[in-house]
């Protein structure tokens, strides 16, 4: 009979100390908890955890070490009307498990009720169909790894999917494609550096499982927003396929990216889990302590409150659920060396009762935590519940995905009326959203496209979603795309349309990189990646969603444009100010202000100019001599001054270069209408007239 010692209630999870492993799991409702050990032959050994302290069940098993597969069984009340769903016939994953082997094999045994009879208890053993946790060796040679700690105002984010980014790259060995090792391959590092990227924001890498309904359609959950293990790196992204090796491979990826000066930000999903609503499977939290881990309806505790659209919401009112979130965040920072997090549907974490509360316990915990508070924290500031759209309302430590930036920039460049004032605000850092809470321009993470919605190429090629491949009769995905197909829906050989589309893509990219705030580029947009009009490719794990690297040669011009505009941002702090523009000046002409807004005729914008709903063009003067903040060494920052000539009209507009008080000579630094001819242009003088073609942006630099 196996020897069992009392062990410790902390830390939670399976912790190997060199001689044995301590197992600890929280459950307030359990009557008995068993840790189940599985041999390589699949045989199961059940050991009762002998001790419980503060609702944490624990025991120490001498001789058990790395590579051991395990899970839990929890015996307790099965009373759905009271919110309890314990069922010892279900093998449960460890909420604190550091690694997972295998995947879910969908079967009725995974559910605690009989199909078609929700009130009948299902006692079939789920272990044959469940993945298993793995005890890991936590030791890793980090060598001289140091976090890059790139300041926000110097940050350029690249949102990427570990699998989709590398699956089709011919320069990566086939065995490493779609994996952490593939992302860390030199060809990928070189590409990121070439783009000026300082941080990769990885779509979910916490262990996730596909939904039963999605698998039934012959598809899968490709994006990964369906977490079941908050401390475990997703095992399918490991190139070795060996038990527990995903942890080492993830750490090696982080170390390699850090050596290149690139930070790693994780897209994390703490708002819900993969267990779905009351009809979902019992995989972990539901069978351990359903009422502690999930928000339940007060009037009928059979049902979950769903602020996420995914069936359940994590119970952030529970101290144990909050502890899990915070322990997970600290683990990824301290043990996995990541540099920040982007919180999916972050408003759901702020719902202590019903309304979103920016002073919720979760934000208090983050604020005072000496580890978590020191990394990059980015909110997706909305959920699907009432009052969930909270752009601009997160606490001072936080940056936000600025959905209003995306919408305003899309509307402006597709030629919508009455968009000029908001476009100007978004271009200059959205002070209307962030300055009131003492935040800086980098509170705004600016993006035009992301994983959710059209790619950049599709944004200028489709006006309607084309999601038929998802098997939901094109009902899924948003209809609010704010896109313009430039006259033809989908692919075309018309040279006028293809040139306009290319120009529009350059307009979006130039606006993104020259706006105040933090630019975020969606992976593959620099290469013209298309999803053929699918704006919700969450279930498309195939060539539709993967980057086609073979098309990179055809995208050479666009790739070069991204390099140029990224370098322009990098070299000139006037495009990445650490403080908002003041808009004040001493002279009557405004040339000594930090920013000036001018009409195409070169005159200062008036209220009538701003309020003219048909206006779709303006000039923006950025004064490089008026940057007030010092650099890291306390020295005053001086920069060149720039003039942005922006024309979203459907016809060319004559711009007059403003008078000599703004500058005596100018040169073209960027032109989205003729990007390859910038160095060939003559210099421009005050009062010169320039024809800015339709749907284009020209940047002049004062010399």
XYZ file of C-alpha atoms in Angstrom, residues 9-684:
676
model
C -2.168 23.099 2.291
C 0.102 25.495 0.400
C 1.005 25.821 -2.377
C -2.044 24.569 -4.202
C -1.530 22.108 -7.036
C 1.087 19.367 -7.398
C 4.497 20.450 -6.103
C 7.568 18.247 -6.482
C 10.395 18.910 -3.989
C 12.977 16.397 -5.205
C 11.780 13.546 -2.999
C 8.050 13.439 -3.547
C 5.023 15.467 -4.524
C 2.594 17.459 -2.397
C -0.987 17.572 -3.691
C -3.370 20.316 -2.529
C -6.790 21.247 -3.907
C -9.504 23.600 -2.634
C -13.116 22.491 -2.164
C -15.487 23.940 0.399
C -18.226 21.374 -0.289
C -16.233 18.142 -0.600
C -16.741 15.253 1.808
C -13.763 13.364 0.426
C -11.086 14.036 -2.191
C -8.963 11.448 -3.965
C -5.853 12.078 -6.026
C -5.790 9.581 -8.885
C -2.428 8.459 -10.272
C -2.255 6.975 -13.764
C 0.463 4.700 -15.083
C 1.704 4.649 -18.655
C -0.629 1.704 -19.199
C -3.605 3.823 -18.117
C -4.174 1.998 -14.836
C -5.557 4.208 -12.082
C -4.536 4.278 -8.425
C -6.743 6.285 -6.068
C -5.357 7.783 -2.859
C -7.508 9.659 -0.350
C -6.023 13.026 0.610
C -5.766 12.674 4.374
C -5.872 16.273 5.581
C -8.035 19.358 5.098
C -7.181 22.856 6.330
C -9.231 25.922 5.405
C -11.111 23.839 2.807
C -7.828 22.800 1.174
C -7.460 19.022 0.904
C -3.848 17.878 0.869
C -1.400 15.015 1.118
C 2.239 14.225 0.309
C 3.253 11.167 -1.719
C 6.927 10.164 -1.290
C 8.567 8.948 -4.462
C 6.061 10.549 -6.830
C 7.864 12.885 -9.205
C 7.943 14.601 -12.598
C 6.081 12.855 -15.370
C 3.431 11.378 -13.070
C -0.053 11.676 -14.587
C -2.842 12.517 -12.187
C -6.307 13.962 -11.621
C -8.834 14.310 -8.788
C -12.163 12.828 -7.815
C -14.356 14.803 -5.427
C -17.132 13.206 -3.395
C -19.691 15.730 -2.213
C -23.248 16.908 -2.749
C -24.873 16.668 -6.138
C -27.671 19.184 -5.656
C -27.991 21.432 -8.724
C -30.831 23.391 -7.122
C -28.336 24.468 -4.447
C -25.520 25.031 -6.944
C -23.557 21.859 -6.081
C -22.481 19.388 -8.781
C -19.963 16.992 -7.200
C -19.762 13.570 -8.838
C -16.904 11.190 -7.901
C -17.367 9.238 -11.124
C -15.861 12.203 -12.991
C -12.104 12.597 -13.182
C -11.246 16.261 -12.663
C -8.310 18.344 -13.825
C -6.350 20.217 -11.173
C -7.187 23.972 -11.265
C -3.522 24.542 -10.350
C -2.103 21.910 -12.706
C 1.117 23.058 -14.413
C 0.865 20.682 -17.366
C -1.762 18.597 -19.139
C -1.299 15.492 -21.273
C -3.786 14.586 -23.975
C -7.110 16.158 -24.840
C -10.805 15.691 -24.233
C -12.430 12.841 -26.169
C -16.065 13.825 -26.291
C -18.357 11.210 -24.731
C -21.519 11.205 -22.636
C -19.453 10.075 -19.634
C -17.952 13.587 -19.418
C -21.353 14.961 -18.401
C -22.883 14.603 -14.932
C -26.355 14.012 -16.356
C -27.834 11.697 -18.950
C -28.333 13.210 -22.374
C -31.970 14.191 -22.710
C -32.567 13.663 -18.969
C -30.862 16.603 -17.174
C -32.138 15.515 -13.744
C -30.722 11.966 -13.940
C -27.241 11.548 -12.421
C -24.695 10.028 -14.791
C -22.282 7.762 -12.891
C -20.270 6.548 -15.885
C -16.524 6.901 -15.322
C -15.109 9.791 -17.361
C -11.404 8.953 -16.874
C -10.948 7.147 -20.232
C -12.064 10.282 -22.052
C -10.237 12.880 -19.980
C -6.788 14.456 -20.344
C -4.546 14.042 -17.322
C -2.447 16.504 -15.358
C 1.301 15.929 -15.189
C 3.656 16.596 -12.282
C 6.434 18.837 -13.620
C 10.027 19.533 -12.774
C 10.016 23.318 -12.191
C 13.735 23.786 -12.697
C 14.986 25.537 -15.858
C 18.226 27.241 -16.820
C 17.163 30.809 -17.486
C 20.837 31.803 -17.848
C 21.013 35.611 -17.785
C 17.391 36.167 -18.845
C 16.132 39.652 -18.107
C 12.756 41.173 -18.977
C 13.189 43.831 -21.686
C 10.856 46.206 -19.807
C 10.241 48.264 -22.927
C 8.490 51.519 -21.958
C 4.932 51.722 -23.197
C 5.635 54.710 -25.427
C 8.294 52.701 -27.270
C 6.178 49.562 -27.511
C 4.942 48.082 -30.787
C 2.654 45.084 -30.229
C 2.240 42.195 -32.680
C -0.853 40.100 -31.959
C -0.145 36.523 -32.989
C -1.455 32.972 -32.838
C 1.297 30.472 -31.988
C -0.013 27.931 -34.474
C -1.337 30.159 -37.239
C 1.765 32.339 -37.351
C 4.207 29.534 -38.097
C 2.292 26.577 -39.592
C 3.062 27.494 -43.211
C 6.491 29.079 -42.849
C 8.905 27.280 -45.204
C 11.940 28.397 -43.212
C 10.831 26.604 -40.036
C 11.432 22.841 -39.707
C 8.163 20.989 -40.190
C 8.271 19.476 -36.695
C 8.465 22.957 -35.156
C 5.695 24.612 -37.143
C 2.723 25.650 -35.045
C 4.677 25.435 -31.796
C 6.459 27.512 -29.182
C 9.758 26.424 -30.750
C 8.553 27.611 -34.140
C 7.735 31.045 -32.780
C 11.248 31.258 -31.335
C 12.911 30.172 -34.596
C 15.464 32.671 -35.991
C 13.394 33.379 -39.115
C 10.478 34.482 -36.945
C 12.705 36.544 -34.670
C 14.205 38.265 -37.713
C 10.756 39.017 -39.125
C 9.564 40.574 -35.869
C 12.704 42.675 -35.495
C 12.399 43.777 -39.121
C 8.914 45.115 -38.381
C 10.094 46.993 -35.306
C 8.015 44.779 -33.016
C 8.890 45.036 -29.316
C 6.205 42.708 -27.906
C 4.280 39.693 -29.139
C 0.771 39.414 -27.730
C -0.023 35.709 -27.940
C -3.580 34.563 -28.338
C -4.505 32.106 -25.547
C -1.798 29.642 -24.559
C -3.451 28.482 -21.338
C -4.602 24.881 -21.742
C -7.923 24.941 -23.578
C -10.418 22.490 -25.055
C -12.770 22.797 -28.031
C -16.505 23.023 -27.420
C -18.581 19.879 -27.904
C -20.871 21.605 -30.429
C -17.920 22.866 -32.481
C -16.335 19.410 -32.654
C -19.711 17.959 -33.673
C -19.573 20.217 -36.772
C -16.186 18.773 -37.697
C -14.357 21.912 -36.534
C -12.395 22.913 -33.439
C -11.689 25.876 -31.179
C -8.704 27.367 -32.994
C -8.448 30.687 -31.182
C -8.284 29.087 -27.734
C -10.659 31.296 -25.738
C -11.944 28.260 -23.845
C -9.557 27.736 -20.934
C -9.505 24.721 -18.639
C -6.038 25.171 -17.064
C -4.913 28.622 -15.949
C -1.339 27.590 -15.058
C -0.647 25.127 -17.877
C 0.751 26.049 -21.316
C -1.355 24.491 -24.063
C 0.133 21.077 -24.830
C -0.733 21.016 -28.551
C 1.762 23.851 -29.107
C 4.698 21.686 -28.014
C 6.971 20.387 -30.766
C 8.199 17.400 -28.774
C 4.831 15.906 -27.864
C 6.467 14.502 -24.746
C 4.725 14.446 -21.393
C 5.228 17.809 -19.659
C 7.744 19.116 -22.225
C 5.477 22.034 -23.155
C 6.556 23.858 -19.988
C 10.246 23.738 -20.888
C 9.560 24.648 -24.505
C 7.471 27.650 -23.498
C 10.221 28.870 -21.170
C 12.819 28.439 -23.913
C 10.634 30.490 -26.266
C 10.383 33.328 -23.752
C 14.128 33.272 -23.128
C 14.856 33.461 -26.864
C 12.420 36.319 -27.461
C 13.870 38.222 -24.517
C 17.370 37.823 -25.957
C 16.043 39.594 -29.062
C 14.538 42.381 -26.936
C 10.970 41.209 -27.521
C 8.478 41.013 -24.678
C 5.855 38.279 -24.310
C 2.296 39.339 -23.456
C -0.348 36.658 -22.928
C -3.988 36.983 -23.935
C -5.644 35.469 -20.849
C -9.224 34.313 -20.362
C -10.134 34.552 -16.670
C -13.744 35.511 -17.313
C -15.058 31.990 -18.024
C -13.941 28.378 -18.431
C -14.458 25.586 -20.956
C -17.164 23.903 -18.876
C -19.942 26.035 -20.368
C -23.414 26.384 -18.861
C -25.369 23.953 -16.683
C -25.535 21.497 -19.586
C -21.785 21.545 -20.140
C -19.259 18.844 -19.253
C -17.740 18.271 -15.819
C -13.997 18.640 -16.414
C -12.637 20.463 -13.357
C -14.114 23.419 -11.474
C -17.738 22.286 -11.737
C -17.035 18.992 -10.008
C -14.682 20.473 -7.413
C -16.827 23.346 -6.125
C -19.299 24.715 -8.644
C -20.740 27.453 -6.413
C -17.321 28.831 -5.448
C -15.887 28.987 -8.956
C -18.923 30.181 -10.973
C -21.456 32.986 -10.821
C -24.890 31.426 -10.283
C -28.316 32.962 -10.489
C -29.679 33.969 -7.099
C -33.236 32.944 -7.982
C -32.282 29.493 -9.313
C -28.792 28.189 -8.643
C -29.104 25.525 -11.311
C -28.193 28.206 -13.833
C -25.070 30.252 -14.461
C -24.872 33.996 -14.936
C -23.323 34.533 -18.333
C -21.601 37.869 -19.007
C -19.267 36.310 -21.568
C -21.504 34.632 -24.137
C -19.699 31.364 -23.361
C -22.122 29.824 -20.878
C -20.545 30.778 -17.562
C -18.691 33.527 -15.726
C -15.941 32.980 -13.178
C -17.055 34.031 -9.703
C -14.819 36.996 -8.931
C -16.784 37.531 -5.706
C -15.271 34.306 -4.351
C -11.905 34.711 -2.554
C -10.824 31.304 -3.847
C -11.563 32.164 -7.480
C -9.743 35.467 -7.029
C -6.831 33.626 -5.457
C -6.665 31.317 -8.473
C -6.507 34.284 -10.857
C -3.826 36.076 -8.872
C -1.778 32.914 -8.290
C -1.962 32.195 -12.004
C -0.781 35.697 -12.930
C 2.119 35.546 -10.496
C 3.101 32.083 -11.735
C 3.331 33.227 -15.348
C 5.415 36.242 -14.323
C 7.754 34.626 -11.800
C 8.112 31.114 -13.203
C 7.447 31.606 -16.920
C 8.960 35.134 -17.163
C 6.176 36.693 -19.231
C 5.984 40.475 -19.431
C 2.283 41.261 -19.311
C -1.271 40.242 -19.977
C -4.190 41.212 -22.155
C -7.406 40.350 -20.288
C -10.166 38.986 -22.506
C -13.617 40.482 -21.720
C -12.089 42.264 -18.744
C -15.344 43.973 -17.785
C -16.605 40.589 -16.579
C -13.874 40.619 -13.922
C -15.258 43.900 -12.577
C -18.805 42.634 -11.990
C -19.006 42.116 -8.236
C -22.792 42.267 -8.217
C -24.382 43.098 -11.561
C -22.896 46.389 -12.702
C -19.306 46.806 -13.806
C -17.353 48.314 -10.897
C -13.931 49.794 -11.621
C -13.162 49.508 -7.878
C -13.911 45.778 -7.806
C -11.841 43.448 -5.622
C -9.886 42.118 -8.596
C -8.525 45.564 -9.447
C -7.737 46.224 -5.787
C -5.711 43.013 -5.654
C -3.814 43.890 -8.814
C -3.135 47.433 -7.584
C -1.467 46.279 -4.373
C 0.311 43.210 -5.716
C 4.068 43.905 -5.893
C 4.516 41.458 -8.795
C 1.431 41.754 -10.982
C 1.230 45.536 -10.746
C 4.666 45.888 -12.331
C 3.974 44.248 -15.703
C 1.962 45.419 -18.688
C -1.785 45.122 -18.003
C -4.096 45.538 -20.984
C -7.875 45.245 -20.765
C -10.315 44.275 -23.446
C -12.712 46.777 -21.851
C -16.039 45.145 -22.613
C -18.098 41.994 -22.122
C -21.482 40.939 -23.520
C -23.512 41.885 -20.430
C -25.569 45.032 -19.925
C -23.317 48.048 -19.380
C -20.256 46.010 -20.305
C -18.726 48.475 -22.801
C -16.216 50.286 -20.595
C -13.642 51.827 -22.938
C -11.884 54.592 -20.998
C -13.142 53.505 -17.577
C -10.431 51.175 -16.304
C -8.136 52.136 -13.387
C -4.888 54.087 -13.864
C -2.514 51.104 -13.984
C -4.282 49.727 -17.008
C -4.014 50.209 -20.739
C -6.956 49.263 -22.929
C -7.717 47.917 -26.349
C -9.269 51.089 -27.714
C -12.333 49.914 -29.629
C -13.313 53.516 -30.281
C -10.002 54.041 -32.073
C -10.705 51.073 -34.349
C -14.214 52.271 -35.171
C -13.280 55.915 -35.742
C -10.308 55.158 -37.980
C -12.308 52.668 -40.033
C -15.187 55.117 -40.430
C -12.911 57.972 -41.435
C -10.998 56.127 -44.108
C -14.108 54.580 -45.645
C -15.409 58.128 -46.107
C -18.173 58.306 -43.502
C -19.603 61.742 -42.752
C -19.084 63.595 -39.463
C -16.014 61.610 -38.462
C -13.285 64.275 -38.576
C -13.373 65.408 -34.907
C -13.288 61.891 -33.484
C -10.599 60.826 -35.932
C -8.480 63.735 -34.705
C -8.998 62.705 -31.082
C -8.030 59.101 -31.757
C -4.976 60.161 -33.772
C -3.685 62.160 -30.806
C -4.083 59.543 -28.083
C -7.769 59.767 -27.067
C -7.297 62.255 -24.255
C -11.083 62.455 -23.980
C -11.052 58.847 -22.762
C -7.930 58.655 -20.625
C -6.690 62.026 -19.399
C -9.442 62.400 -16.770
C -8.042 59.380 -14.868
C -4.464 60.727 -14.934
C -3.419 58.246 -17.573
C -1.059 58.875 -20.469
C -1.508 58.362 -24.226
C -0.160 54.835 -23.906
C -3.326 53.881 -22.035
C -4.696 53.541 -25.557
C -3.661 50.357 -27.338
C -4.552 51.346 -30.882
C -5.615 48.787 -33.435
C -7.475 48.706 -36.730
C -7.749 44.931 -36.954
C -7.241 42.038 -34.559
C -7.958 38.317 -34.461
C -11.680 39.048 -34.057
C -13.087 40.434 -37.317
C -11.759 41.076 -40.794
C -8.063 40.982 -41.568
C -6.685 44.230 -42.996
C -6.831 42.888 -46.557
C -10.436 41.782 -46.032
C -11.379 45.099 -44.413
C -10.809 46.806 -47.765
C -12.208 43.927 -49.863
C -15.509 42.958 -48.245
C -18.531 44.818 -46.930
C -20.298 41.692 -45.687
C -19.065 38.764 -43.632
C -18.684 35.430 -45.407
C -18.651 32.896 -42.573
C -20.332 29.971 -44.307
C -17.357 27.699 -43.582
C -18.126 27.978 -39.853
C -21.261 25.882 -40.241
C -23.591 28.367 -38.566
C -25.429 29.592 -41.680
C -23.428 32.844 -41.606
C -25.199 33.912 -38.400
C -22.019 34.083 -36.329
C -19.656 37.053 -36.308
C -20.498 40.729 -36.164
C -22.369 42.609 -38.877
C -20.834 45.908 -37.716
C -17.631 45.695 -39.747
C -17.326 49.353 -40.823
C -15.558 48.084 -43.919
C -15.486 49.216 -47.548
C -14.782 46.904 -50.446
C -13.592 49.725 -52.730
C -16.325 48.947 -55.239
C -16.176 45.169 -55.673
C -17.045 42.447 -53.157
C -14.169 40.027 -52.791
C -11.325 39.199 -55.183
C -10.964 41.218 -58.381
C -8.509 41.734 -61.226
C -9.536 45.361 -61.747
C -6.241 47.286 -61.392
C -7.971 50.463 -60.198
C -9.707 48.579 -57.387
C -6.611 46.647 -56.357
C -4.542 49.853 -56.228
C -7.184 51.618 -54.149
C -7.290 48.670 -51.760
C -3.514 48.734 -51.388
C -3.635 52.481 -50.735
C -6.327 52.013 -48.098
C -4.241 49.374 -46.353
C -1.303 51.780 -46.310
C -3.588 54.506 -44.940
C -4.637 52.283 -42.058
C -1.078 51.204 -41.323
C 0.305 54.741 -41.472
C -2.469 56.031 -39.213
C -1.817 53.197 -36.759
C 1.921 53.769 -36.468
C 1.742 57.578 -36.437
C -1.009 57.818 -33.796
C -0.193 58.599 -30.190
C -0.605 55.517 -27.998
C 0.565 51.940 -28.465
C 0.163 50.472 -31.972
C -0.936 46.849 -32.276
C -0.480 45.062 -35.599
C -2.458 41.888 -36.251
C -0.266 39.061 -37.508
C -0.119 38.725 -41.248
C -1.584 42.137 -42.032
C 1.857 43.187 -43.209
C 1.666 40.322 -45.736
C -1.879 40.785 -46.996
C -3.333 37.838 -45.068
C -6.918 37.059 -46.053
C -9.623 34.905 -44.507
C -11.749 35.260 -47.651
C -14.223 37.496 -45.861
C -14.608 35.305 -42.776
C -14.745 37.677 -39.806
C -15.024 34.997 -37.108
C -12.410 32.326 -37.837
C -12.430 31.019 -34.256
C -13.069 27.459 -35.480
C -10.853 27.440 -38.577
C -7.640 25.583 -37.797
C -6.427 25.418 -41.373
C -5.136 27.415 -44.307
C -8.041 29.844 -44.086
C -6.675 31.187 -40.799
C -2.957 30.432 -41.082
C -0.537 32.947 -42.567
C 0.450 32.109 -46.130
C 4.176 32.819 -46.085
C 4.509 31.780 -49.732
C 2.626 34.965 -50.579
C 5.292 37.086 -48.888
C 7.046 37.782 -52.199
C 3.860 39.284 -53.636
C 3.545 41.367 -50.473
C 7.100 42.741 -50.593
C 5.976 46.325 -51.234
C 3.518 46.312 -48.331
C 6.068 44.693 -46.051
C 8.576 47.393 -46.943
C 5.966 50.076 -46.230
C 5.396 48.664 -42.733
C 9.145 48.697 -42.128
C 9.377 52.329 -43.222
C 6.474 53.631 -41.172
C 7.542 51.603 -38.122
C 11.052 53.031 -38.413
C 9.616 56.541 -38.740
C 7.793 56.041 -35.442
C 10.872 54.547 -33.791
C 13.162 57.410 -34.803
C 10.809 60.264 -33.927
C 9.423 60.722 -30.408
C 6.905 63.256 -31.705
C 4.826 60.235 -32.818
C 5.072 58.485 -29.444
C 4.775 61.209 -26.861
C 4.549 60.248 -23.189
C 2.123 63.060 -22.434
C -0.940 64.374 -24.203
C -0.735 67.397 -26.471
C -1.549 70.649 -24.709
C -2.683 72.463 -27.841
C -1.528 75.806 -26.433
C 0.779 78.353 -28.027
C 2.183 81.815 -27.463
C 1.823 83.248 -30.934
C -1.285 84.033 -32.922
C -0.427 81.645 -35.723
C -0.051 78.529 -33.591
C 3.300 77.575 -35.102
C 4.900 77.341 -31.648
C 2.180 75.076 -30.250
C 2.888 71.383 -29.754
C 0.121 70.649 -32.271
C -1.866 72.694 -34.783
C -4.881 71.721 -36.872
C -5.078 73.261 -40.323
C -7.481 73.217 -43.236
C -6.237 72.086 -46.661
C -5.730 75.783 -47.430
C -3.164 75.973 -44.618
C -5.297 78.067 -42.269
C -6.161 77.171 -38.639
C -9.269 75.032 -38.288
C -12.324 76.875 -36.976
C -15.372 75.469 -35.204
C -17.228 75.633 -38.496
C -14.487 73.601 -40.150
C -14.657 70.950 -37.446
C -18.439 70.775 -37.566
C -18.755 70.529 -41.333
C -20.103 67.000 -41.631
C -18.840 66.610 -45.181
C -15.213 67.442 -44.248
C -12.862 64.512 -44.795
C -9.479 66.195 -45.036
C -7.166 68.196 -42.791
C -3.522 68.944 -42.065
C -1.904 68.224 -38.701
C 1.237 70.041 -37.577
C 3.309 68.162 -34.971
C 5.955 70.362 -33.360
C 9.049 68.342 -32.482
C 10.513 71.320 -30.609
C 7.609 71.384 -28.159
C 7.963 67.979 -26.516
C 7.896 68.785 -22.811
C 8.826 65.476 -21.212
C 12.495 64.537 -20.645
C 14.041 61.276 -21.813
C 15.151 58.453 -19.485
C 18.283 60.420 -18.525
C 16.424 63.611 -17.783
C 17.480 65.379 -20.973
C 15.007 67.467 -22.934
C 13.746 65.709 -26.024
C 13.912 67.546 -29.336
C 12.684 66.173 -32.611
C 11.910 67.113 -36.171
C 8.536 68.654 -36.866
C 6.033 67.037 -39.205
C 2.994 67.944 -41.242
C 0.399 65.249 -41.932
C -1.783 65.889 -44.971
C -4.811 63.618 -44.707
C -7.401 63.171 -47.449
C -10.228 60.650 -47.093
C -12.284 62.233 -49.886
C -13.161 60.294 -53.018
C -11.317 62.879 -55.127
C -7.982 64.668 -54.954
C -7.633 67.740 -52.723
C -5.204 70.642 -53.167
C -3.286 71.295 -49.946
C -1.388 74.516 -49.347
C 1.758 74.196 -47.259
C 1.387 76.642 -44.339
C 3.454 79.802 -44.042
C 7.130 80.123 -43.154
C 6.345 80.493 -39.432
C 5.800 76.712 -39.457
C 8.925 75.943 -41.437
C 10.999 77.134 -44.374
C 11.529 73.814 -46.139
C 9.843 70.431 -46.088
C 10.503 67.044 -47.610
C 8.165 64.125 -48.199
C 8.780 61.473 -45.549
C 5.857 59.195 -46.394
C 3.171 58.974 -49.047
C 0.551 56.234 -49.047
C -0.316 56.998 -52.683
C 3.249 56.606 -53.996
C 5.333 54.949 -51.287
C 8.225 54.002 -53.560
C 8.954 57.503 -54.803
C 9.514 59.348 -51.519
C 13.247 59.866 -51.993
C 12.725 61.192 -55.527
C 10.454 64.108 -54.588
C 11.610 67.740 -54.659
C 11.561 69.633 -51.407
C 8.497 71.698 -50.571
